[in-house]
Coordinates of C-alpha atoms in Angstrom, one line a residue:
Chain P
M106 CA 6.7 -49.8 7.5
D107 CA 7.5 -47.0 5.1
K108 CA 7.9 -43.5 6.3
K109 CA 4.8 -41.8 4.5
I110 CA 3.8 -38.3 4.1
G111 CA 0.7 -36.7 2.7
L112 CA 0.8 -33.8 0.3
I113 CA -2.0 -31.5 -0.7
A114 CA -0.7 -29.7 -3.8
G115 CA -1.7 -26.3 -5.0
N116 CA -0.3 -24.4 -7.8
G117 CA 3.3 -23.4 -8.6
A118 CA 6.8 -25.0 -8.0
F119 CA 6.3 -25.3 -4.1
P120 CA 4.6 -28.9 -4.2
L121 CA 7.3 -30.2 -6.6
V122 CA 10.0 -28.9 -4.5
F123 CA 8.5 -30.4 -1.5
A124 CA 8.0 -33.8 -2.9
R125 CA 11.4 -34.0 -4.2
E126 CA 12.9 -33.1 -1.0
A127 CA 11.0 -35.3 1.1
R128 CA 11.5 -38.3 -1.1
R129 CA 15.4 -37.4 -1.1
Q130 CA 15.2 -37.4 2.7
G131 CA 13.5 -40.9 2.4
E132 CA 9.9 -40.2 2.7
T133 CA 7.0 -42.0 0.5
V134 CA 5.1 -39.0 -0.7
V135 CA 1.3 -39.5 -1.1
A136 CA -0.2 -36.6 -3.1
V137 CA -3.7 -35.2 -3.5
A138 CA -3.1 -32.9 -6.4
L139 CA -5.8 -30.4 -6.7
K140 CA -7.4 -30.4 -10.3
E141 CA -6.6 -27.1 -12.3
E142 CA -4.1 -26.1 -9.9
A143 CA -1.3 -28.6 -9.3
D144 CA 1.7 -29.1 -11.9
P145 CA 1.3 -32.4 -14.1
Q146 CA 5.0 -32.8 -13.3
L147 CA 3.9 -33.8 -9.8
E148 CA 2.9 -37.3 -11.3
Q149 CA 6.5 -38.0 -11.6
A150 CA 7.8 -36.5 -8.4
V151 CA 5.6 -38.5 -6.0
D152 CA 5.0 -42.2 -5.0
Q153 CA 1.2 -42.1 -5.2
I154 CA -1.1 -39.5 -6.5
T155 CA -4.9 -38.8 -6.8
W156 CA -6.5 -35.7 -8.6
L157 CA -9.3 -34.0 -6.7
S158 CA -11.2 -30.9 -6.5
L159 CA -10.9 -28.3 -3.8
G160 CA -13.5 -29.1 -1.3
Q161 CA -13.5 -32.8 -1.8
L162 CA -12.4 -33.0 1.9
G163 CA -14.0 -36.5 2.5
K164 CA -12.3 -37.9 -0.4
T165 CA -8.9 -36.5 0.6
I166 CA -9.1 -37.9 4.0
R167 CA -10.2 -41.2 2.8
F168 CA -7.3 -41.4 0.2
F169 CA -4.7 -40.5 2.8
K170 CA -6.3 -43.1 5.4
D171 CA -6.3 -45.9 2.7
Q172 CA -2.5 -45.1 2.0
G173 CA -1.6 -45.0 5.6
V174 CA -1.0 -41.5 5.9
T175 CA -0.8 -39.9 9.4
R176 CA 1.3 -36.7 8.6
A177 CA 0.8 -34.4 5.9
V178 CA 1.6 -30.8 4.5
M179 CA -0.1 -28.5 2.3
A180 CA 1.9 -26.6 -0.4
G181 CA 1.2 -24.3 -3.2
Q182 CA -1.4 -21.6 -3.8
V183 CA -5.0 -22.3 -4.4
K184 CA -6.7 -19.9 -6.9
H185 CA -10.0 -18.9 -5.8
T186 CA -12.5 -17.0 -8.3
Q187 CA -15.7 -17.3 -6.1
L188 CA -14.8 -14.4 -3.8
F189 CA -15.1 -11.4 -6.2
R190 CA -17.2 -13.4 -8.8
H191 CA -18.4 -10.2 -10.5
I192 CA -14.8 -9.4 -11.9
L193 CA -13.3 -11.3 -14.9
P194 CA -10.8 -13.4 -13.6
D195 CA -7.7 -12.7 -15.6
L196 CA -4.4 -14.3 -14.8
L197 CA -3.4 -11.5 -12.5
V198 CA -6.6 -11.1 -10.7
T199 CA -6.8 -14.7 -10.1
K200 CA -3.4 -15.0 -8.6
L201 CA -4.1 -12.0 -6.4
L202 CA -7.4 -13.7 -5.1
A203 CA -5.4 -16.7 -4.3
R204 CA -3.6 -14.6 -1.8
V205 CA -6.7 -12.9 -0.3
V206 CA -8.2 -16.4 0.2
N207 CA -5.0 -17.5 1.9
K208 CA -5.3 -14.6 4.2
K209 CA -8.9 -14.9 4.9
A210 CA -8.8 -18.5 5.2
D211 CA -7.0 -19.1 8.2
T212 CA -10.0 -19.9 10.5
L213 CA -11.4 -21.9 7.4
L214 CA -8.0 -23.8 7.2
S215 CA -8.0 -24.4 11.1
A216 CA -11.5 -25.9 10.9
V217 CA -10.4 -28.1 8.0
T218 CA -7.3 -29.4 9.8
R219 CA -9.2 -30.2 12.8
E220 CA -11.2 -32.7 10.5
F221 CA -8.0 -34.2 9.5
E222 CA -6.8 -34.6 13.1
Q223 CA -10.2 -36.4 14.2
E224 CA -9.1 -38.9 11.5
G225 CA -5.7 -39.3 12.9
I226 CA -3.8 -37.1 10.3
Q227 CA -1.6 -34.1 11.6
F228 CA -0.5 -31.2 9.4
L229 CA 3.2 -30.3 9.7
P230 CA 4.6 -26.9 8.6
S231 CA 4.9 -26.8 5.0
T232 CA 8.6 -25.9 5.4
T233 CA 9.5 -29.6 6.7
Y234 CA 12.3 -31.0 4.8
L235 CA 13.0 -27.5 3.3
D236 CA 15.0 -25.9 6.1
H237 CA 17.9 -25.4 3.9
L238 CA 15.6 -23.3 1.3
L239 CA 14.6 -20.9 4.2
C240 CA 16.3 -17.7 3.9
P241 CA 19.2 -17.1 6.5
R242 CA 20.3 -14.0 8.1
G243 CA 22.6 -11.9 6.1
P244 CA 23.4 -11.4 2.5
L245 CA 23.2 -14.4 0.2
T246 CA 24.3 -12.8 -2.9
R247 CA 27.7 -11.5 -3.7
R248 CA 26.5 -8.1 -3.3
A249 CA 25.8 -6.9 0.3
P250 CA 23.5 -3.9 0.9
T251 CA 25.4 -0.5 0.9
S252 CA 25.1 1.6 4.0
S253 CA 22.5 3.7 2.5
E254 CA 20.3 0.5 1.5
K255 CA 21.0 -0.9 4.9
S256 CA 19.6 2.6 6.3
D257 CA 16.5 2.0 4.2
I258 CA 16.0 -1.7 5.5
D259 CA 16.3 -0.4 9.1
F260 CA 13.9 2.3 8.4
G261 CA 11.4 0.0 6.4
L262 CA 11.7 -3.1 8.5
P263 CA 9.4 -2.2 11.5
L264 CA 6.9 -0.6 9.1
A265 CA 6.7 -3.9 7.1
R266 CA 6.4 -6.0 10.3
H267 CA 3.7 -3.5 11.5
I268 CA 1.6 -3.9 8.3
A269 CA 2.2 -7.6 8.1
G270 CA 0.9 -7.9 11.6
Q271 CA -2.4 -6.2 10.7
D272 CA -2.9 -9.0 7.8
I273 CA -2.8 -6.2 5.0
G274 CA 0.3 -7.3 3.1
Q275 CA 3.9 -8.8 3.5
T276 CA 5.9 -6.2 1.3
L277 CA 6.9 -2.7 1.8
I278 CA 9.1 -0.7 -0.6
V279 CA 11.5 2.0 0.5
K280 CA 13.7 4.3 -1.4
D281 CA 15.7 7.2 0.5
K282 CA 14.0 6.4 3.8
T283 CA 10.6 7.0 2.1
V284 CA 8.1 4.5 1.8
V285 CA 7.4 4.3 -1.9
A286 CA 4.8 1.3 -2.0
V287 CA 2.8 -1.0 0.5
E288 CA 1.6 -4.3 -0.7
A289 CA -2.1 -5.2 -0.2
M290 CA -4.0 -7.3 -2.7
E291 CA -2.1 -6.8 -5.9
G292 CA 0.8 -9.0 -4.9
T293 CA 4.5 -8.5 -4.3
D294 CA 5.5 -8.5 -8.1
A295 CA 2.9 -5.7 -9.0
C296 CA 3.9 -3.8 -5.9
I297 CA 7.7 -3.9 -7.2
R298 CA 6.6 -2.7 -10.5
R299 CA 4.7 0.1 -9.3
A300 CA 7.6 1.3 -6.9
G301 CA 9.8 1.3 -10.0
Q302 CA 7.5 3.4 -11.9
I303 CA 7.0 5.9 -9.2
A304 CA 10.6 6.1 -7.7
G305 CA 12.7 4.9 -10.4
P306 CA 15.6 2.5 -9.9
G307 CA 17.5 1.7 -6.5
C308 CA 14.3 0.5 -4.4
V309 CA 14.8 -1.5 -1.4
I310 CA 12.0 -4.4 -1.2
I311 CA 11.2 -5.6 2.2
K312 CA 9.1 -8.7 2.5
V313 CA 8.3 -10.3 5.9
A314 CA 6.2 -13.0 7.4
R315 CA 3.1 -12.3 9.6
P316 CA 4.2 -12.1 13.4
K317 CA 1.8 -15.0 13.9
Q318 CA 2.4 -16.7 10.7
D319 CA 1.1 -20.4 10.7
L320 CA 3.7 -22.3 8.8
R321 CA 1.3 -25.2 8.1
F322 CA -0.7 -22.7 5.7
D323 CA 0.7 -19.7 4.5
V324 CA 4.5 -19.5 4.0
P325 CA 6.1 -16.6 2.2
V326 CA 7.7 -17.8 -1.1
T327 CA 10.2 -15.9 -3.2
G328 CA 10.9 -17.2 -6.7
P329 CA 12.4 -16.0 -10.1
R330 CA 9.3 -14.0 -11.0
T331 CA 9.9 -11.6 -8.1
L332 CA 13.5 -11.2 -9.3
E333 CA 12.3 -10.5 -12.9
A334 CA 10.1 -7.7 -11.4
M335 CA 13.0 -6.3 -9.7
K336 CA 15.2 -6.5 -12.8
E337 CA 12.5 -4.6 -14.9
S338 CA 12.0 -1.9 -12.3
G339 CA 15.7 -1.7 -11.3
S340 CA 15.1 -2.5 -7.9
A341 CA 18.4 -2.9 -5.7
V342 CA 17.9 -4.9 -2.7
L343 CA 15.4 -7.7 -1.5
A344 CA 15.3 -8.2 2.3
L345 CA 13.6 -11.3 3.3
D346 CA 12.3 -12.4 6.8
A347 CA 15.0 -14.7 7.7
G348 CA 14.0 -18.3 8.8
K349 CA 10.5 -17.7 7.7
T350 CA 10.7 -17.3 3.8
L351 CA 11.3 -20.1 1.3
L352 CA 13.7 -19.5 -1.5
L353 CA 12.3 -22.5 -3.7
E354 CA 14.6 -22.1 -6.6
K355 CA 17.5 -21.0 -4.6
E356 CA 20.3 -21.6 -7.1
T357 CA 18.8 -19.9 -9.9
L358 CA 17.7 -17.1 -7.9
L359 CA 21.1 -16.4 -6.6
K360 CA 22.6 -16.8 -10.0
V361 CA 20.1 -14.2 -11.7
A362 CA 20.5 -12.0 -8.6
D363 CA 24.4 -11.9 -9.0
A364 CA 24.3 -11.5 -12.7
A365 CA 22.1 -8.4 -12.2
Q366 CA 24.2 -7.2 -9.4
L367 CA 21.0 -7.5 -7.2
C368 CA 21.3 -8.1 -3.3
I369 CA 19.2 -10.5 -1.6
T370 CA 19.6 -10.5 2.1
G371 CA 17.9 -12.2 5.2
V372 CA 16.9 -9.7 8.0
Chain E
M86 CA -5.5 49.5 9.9
D87 CA -6.4 46.7 7.6
K88 CA -7.0 43.2 8.6
K89 CA -4.3 41.6 6.6
I90 CA -3.4 38.0 5.9
G91 CA -0.4 36.7 4.1
L92 CA -0.7 33.7 1.6
I93 CA 2.1 31.5 0.4
A94 CA 0.4 30.0 -2.7
G95 CA 1.4 26.5 -4.3
N96 CA -0.5 24.8 -7.0
G97 CA -4.1 23.6 -7.3
A98 CA -7.4 25.2 -6.3
F99 CA -6.5 25.6 -2.6
P100 CA -4.9 29.0 -2.7
L101 CA -7.7 30.4 -4.9
V102 CA -10.5 29.1 -2.6
F103 CA -8.6 30.4 0.5
A104 CA -7.8 33.9 -0.9
R105 CA -11.7 34.2 -1.9
E106 CA -13.0 33.1 1.6
A107 CA -10.4 35.2 3.3
R108 CA -11.6 38.3 1.5
R109 CA -15.2 37.4 1.7
Q110 CA -14.6 37.4 5.6
G111 CA -13.1 40.9 5.4
E112 CA -9.3 40.2 5.1
T113 CA -6.8 41.9 2.7
V114 CA -4.9 39.1 1.2
V115 CA -1.4 39.6 0.5
A116 CA 0.0 36.8 -1.6
V117 CA 3.6 35.3 -2.4
A118 CA 2.6 33.1 -5.5
L119 CA 5.2 30.5 -6.1
K120 CA 6.5 30.7 -9.8
E121 CA 5.6 27.5 -11.9
E122 CA 3.2 26.4 -9.0
A123 CA 0.4 29.1 -8.4
D124 CA -2.8 29.5 -10.5
P125 CA -2.3 32.7 -12.5
Q126 CA -6.2 33.5 -11.5
L127 CA -4.7 34.3 -8.2
E128 CA -3.8 37.7 -9.4
Q129 CA -7.5 38.5 -9.5
A130 CA -8.3 36.8 -6.3
V131 CA -5.9 38.5 -3.9
D132 CA -5.1 42.4 -3.1
Q133 CA -1.4 42.3 -3.3
I134 CA 0.8 39.7 -5.1
T135 CA 4.4 38.9 -5.8
W136 CA 5.7 35.8 -7.8
L137 CA 8.7 34.3 -6.1
S138 CA 10.6 30.8 -6.5
L139 CA 10.5 28.2 -3.7
G140 CA 13.4 29.0 -1.5
Q141 CA 13.3 32.8 -1.9
L142 CA 12.7 32.9 1.8
G143 CA 14.2 36.2 2.6
K144 CA 12.3 37.9 -0.4
T145 CA 9.2 36.4 1.0
I146 CA 9.7 37.6 4.5
R147 CA 10.7 41.0 3.3
F148 CA 7.7 41.4 1.0
F149 CA 5.1 40.4 3.9
K150 CA 7.1 42.7 6.4
D151 CA 6.8 45.6 3.8
Q152 CA 3.0 45.0 3.5
G153 CA 2.5 44.9 7.2
V154 CA 1.5 41.1 7.3
T155 CA 1.9 39.6 10.9
R156 CA -0.3 36.4 10.0
A157 CA 0.1 34.0 7.3
V158 CA -1.0 30.8 5.7
M159 CA 0.4 28.2 3.2
A160 CA -2.0 26.6 0.9
G161 CA -1.5 24.2 -2.1
Q162 CA 1.1 21.8 -2.9
V163 CA 4.6 22.3 -4.2
K164 CA 6.2 20.3 -6.8
H165 CA 9.5 19.0 -6.3
T166 CA 11.7 17.3 -8.7
Q167 CA 14.9 17.5 -6.9
L168 CA 14.3 14.5 -4.4
F169 CA 14.3 11.7 -7.2
R170 CA 16.2 13.7 -9.6
H171 CA 17.0 10.7 -11.7
I172 CA 13.5 9.8 -12.9
L173 CA 11.9 11.9 -15.7
P174 CA 9.3 14.1 -14.0
D175 CA 6.2 13.5 -16.0
L176 CA 3.0 14.9 -14.6
L177 CA 2.1 12.0 -12.3
V178 CA 5.4 11.5 -11.0
T179 CA 5.9 15.3 -10.2
K180 CA 2.5 15.2 -8.3
L181 CA 3.6 12.2 -6.4
L182 CA 6.8 13.8 -5.4
A183 CA 5.0 16.9 -4.2
R184 CA 3.3 14.6 -1.7
V185 CA 6.5 12.9 -0.6
V186 CA 8.1 16.3 0.0
N187 CA 5.2 17.4 2.2
K188 CA 5.6 14.4 4.5
K189 CA 9.3 14.7 4.7
A190 CA 9.1 18.4 5.0
D191 CA 7.6 18.7 8.5
T192 CA 11.0 19.3 10.2
L193 CA 12.2 21.8 7.1
L194 CA 8.9 23.6 7.4
S195 CA 9.1 24.0 11.2
A196 CA 12.4 25.5 10.7
V197 CA 11.1 28.0 7.9
T198 CA 8.0 29.0 10.2
R199 CA 10.5 29.8 13.0
E200 CA 12.3 32.1 10.6
F201 CA 9.1 33.9 9.9
E202 CA 8.1 34.0 13.6
Q203 CA 11.4 35.8 14.4
E204 CA 10.3 38.5 11.9
G205 CA 6.9 38.7 13.7
I206 CA 4.9 36.7 11.1
Q207 CA 2.9 33.8 12.6
F208 CA 1.6 31.0 10.5
L209 CA -2.2 30.0 11.0
P210 CA -3.7 26.5 9.9
S211 CA -4.5 26.7 6.3
T212 CA -8.1 25.7 7.1
T213 CA -8.6 29.3 8.8
Y214 CA -11.7 30.8 7.1
L215 CA -12.5 27.4 5.7
D216 CA -14.4 25.8 8.7
H217 CA -17.5 25.2 6.3
L218 CA -15.5 23.3 3.8
L219 CA -14.1 20.8 6.3
C220 CA -15.8 17.5 6.0
P221 CA -18.5 17.0 8.9
R222 CA -19.5 13.8 10.5
G223 CA -22.0 11.6 8.6
P224 CA -23.1 11.3 5.0
L225 CA -22.8 14.4 2.9
T226 CA -24.3 12.7 -0.1
R227 CA -28.1 11.8 -0.6
R228 CA -26.9 8.2 -0.6
A229 CA -25.7 7.0 3.0
P230 CA -23.5 4.1 3.4
T231 CA -25.2 0.7 3.3
S232 CA -24.7 -1.7 6.2
S233 CA -22.1 -3.7 4.3
E234 CA -20.4 -0.7 3.3
K235 CA -20.5 0.6 6.9
S236 CA -19.0 -2.6 8.1
D237 CA -16.0 -2.1 5.5
I238 CA -15.6 1.4 6.9
D239 CA -15.6 0.0 10.5
F240 CA -12.9 -2.7 9.4
G241 CA -10.8 -0.4 7.5
L242 CA -10.8 2.9 9.7
P243 CA -8.6 1.8 12.4
L244 CA -6.1 0.1 9.8
A245 CA -6.2 3.4 7.9
R246 CA -5.4 5.6 11.0
H247 CA -2.7 3.0 11.9
I248 CA -0.9 3.5 8.6
A249 CA -1.5 7.3 8.5
G250 CA 0.2 7.3 11.9
Q251 CA 3.3 5.7 10.6
D252 CA 3.4 8.7 7.9
I253 CA 3.1 5.9 5.1
G254 CA -0.1 7.1 3.4
Q255 CA -3.6 8.6 4.1
T256 CA -5.7 6.2 2.0
L257 CA -6.7 2.6 2.6
I258 CA -9.3 0.8 0.2
V259 CA -11.5 -2.2 1.5
K260 CA -13.9 -4.4 -0.2
D261 CA -15.8 -7.2 1.7
K262 CA -13.7 -6.5 4.8
T263 CA -10.4 -7.2 3.0
V264 CA -7.8 -4.4 2.2
V265 CA -7.6 -4.2 -1.4
A266 CA -5.1 -1.3 -1.4
V267 CA -2.9 0.7 0.7
E268 CA -1.6 4.3 -0.4
A269 CA 2.1 5.3 -0.2
M270 CA 3.6 7.4 -2.6
E271 CA 1.4 6.9 -5.7
G272 CA -1.2 9.1 -4.3
T273 CA -5.1 8.7 -3.6
D274 CA -6.3 8.8 -7.2
A275 CA -3.8 6.0 -8.6
C276 CA -4.5 4.0 -5.4
I277 CA -8.3 4.3 -6.2
R278 CA -7.6 3.2 -9.8
R279 CA -5.6 0.1 -8.8
A280 CA -8.3 -1.0 -6.2
G281 CA -10.8 -1.0 -9.2
Q282 CA -8.5 -3.1 -11.4
I283 CA -8.1 -5.6 -8.6
A284 CA -11.1 -5.9 -7.0
G285 CA -13.9 -4.5 -9.3
P286 CA -16.7 -2.0 -8.3
G287 CA -18.0 -1.4 -5.0
C288 CA -14.7 -0.6 -3.1
V289 CA -14.9 1.7 0.0
I290 CA -12.2 4.4 0.2
I291 CA -11.2 5.5 3.6
K292 CA -8.9 8.8 3.7
V293 CA -7.7 9.9 7.0
A294 CA -5.4 12.6 8.3
R295 CA -2.4 11.7 10.3
P296 CA -3.1 11.7 13.9
K297 CA -0.5 14.6 14.6
Q298 CA -1.2 16.5 11.4
D299 CA -0.1 20.0 11.4
L300 CA -2.8 21.9 10.0
R301 CA -0.4 24.8 9.0
F302 CA 1.5 22.4 6.5
D303 CA -0.4 19.4 5.2
V304 CA -4.2 19.2 5.1
P305 CA -5.7 16.4 3.3
V306 CA -7.8 17.7 0.5
T307 CA -10.3 16.1 -1.6
G308 CA -11.4 17.3 -4.9
P309 CA -13.2 16.5 -8.2
R310 CA -10.3 14.5 -9.4
T311 CA -10.8 11.9 -6.8
L312 CA -14.4 11.5 -7.4
E313 CA -13.5 11.1 -11.2
A314 CA -11.1 8.0 -10.1
M315 CA -14.1 6.7 -8.2
K316 CA -16.4 6.8 -11.0
E317 CA -13.9 5.3 -13.5
S318 CA -13.1 2.3 -10.9
G319 CA -16.8 2.0 -9.9
S320 CA -15.9 2.8 -6.2
A321 CA -19.0 3.1 -3.9
V322 CA -18.0 5.1 -0.9
L323 CA -15.4 7.9 0.2
A324 CA -15.2 8.0 3.9
L325 CA -13.3 11.1 5.2
D326 CA -11.8 12.1 8.5
A327 CA -14.5 14.6 9.8
G328 CA -13.0 17.8 10.8
K329 CA -9.7 17.3 9.2
T330 CA -10.4 17.2 5.5
L331 CA -11.1 19.8 3.2
L332 CA -13.8 19.6 0.4
L333 CA -12.4 22.6 -1.7
E334 CA -15.3 22.5 -4.4
K335 CA -17.8 21.0 -2.1
E336 CA -21.1 21.7 -4.2
T337 CA -19.4 20.6 -7.4
L338 CA -18.3 17.6 -5.6
L339 CA -21.6 16.6 -4.1
K340 CA -23.3 17.2 -7.4
V341 CA -21.1 14.7 -9.2
A342 CA -21.3 12.3 -6.4
D343 CA -25.0 12.3 -6.1
A344 CA -25.4 12.0 -9.9
A345 CA -23.0 8.9 -9.7
Q346 CA -25.0 7.4 -6.7
L347 CA -21.7 7.8 -4.7
C348 CA -21.6 8.1 -1.1
I349 CA -19.4 10.7 0.6
T350 CA -19.4 10.4 4.5
G351 CA -17.5 11.8 7.3
V352 CA -16.0 9.4 9.8

């Protein structure tokens, strides 16, 4: 019998990266791609695929059971325009709302996973097969933090963990041992741009997981867009929670970072 | 002998309001107005005045001693463009930097006040004579918080105190029991505008003092500009730390709030 894994695919590169890695490691990937969310490229990256809407829970379970799936992951974010229905969901806002829902959705997702479990389908951490993309400890870029940047990390890291522990946001930005910006609903990249506008170049960005992060649902992911925001705002350092943050496009990311003299480091 | 009080006057309405109230209550006000900071109207609002630059500590002490001042207050913020010298200090940035310095300056200010003390001049809380302008507990406006707004306050208040306790920022903005925005260096009004852009109308703004706030140096002040930001962004409620926040232009503030159906409440 095949080694089979189910994939519930939201938006972004995460589901694609997961599918490719899982297949490279010998899995047959059976995907439920969420309509208006998942990347069409997924069709080529998996072995079986069906397109369903968010909320078609019964159909998802039936599809997985029909395909003989007993283990599955969720990867990629899901937009959600219901929460603040009265605002115009432009691109930014829609992205932001997705994150809110991710945060609020822990209890909902726990309930959903129990449904799957009752049907014999277990959810694995979405980092499964992606260990090599988890941020290690120490500098990943050619440039390591300077001693003053290291002081800023040491100053900000406990504060960032503190705030992430309150489910407020995962990013805190420091310069000269002063907190320049704290992320809540605006998202990492908007927070980075704000910090640049306020404090100019040289900011140190600290992004951490929640202390009780459930890696089945909500893995902090860093991609090229974050690096673009850093370049635009002249930020100096990106410090990531080692072992808990995924660098989905690691090679591109490090190439861009090195070219811009940026430092990415695991803490 | 006269009842005399010294005033070191930074920018904004605070020094003026203080001077007028102190004189109304029978004090002779002797002011050191900081050049490029203090409002020229101060000339008419005090009994004695001299214009000095920030840092002219010796001259300030000498002036107070010559005038027979033994008690003094500091009121109003001080801009500081030295800290992040490499950014263009536009109006917003300059305002923001002022707040940073206020935060960082606690140890510096303690050292400065010790200098005055050695010369026989004590610093009083800048709320002296202004008790009637401190935010009381409960609604100040005609409109009280709705039950859902009350839930948002209850949800956000401990988080706001938490963050203020870490010296990060004093303002936290909530909607539907989700943290929309956290203030760091951008200032209250910019934080309110951001929240409106992200989450639309109906945000609840919670502004608290630091748990160990030294009322001699750094009193949270709310004025008409905060209400303008609320009106622009459609915010619903301003919850202020009762007994620790000054409403400098209280009558105007409440008039504007009532006209816009806003709720201001002490918590």
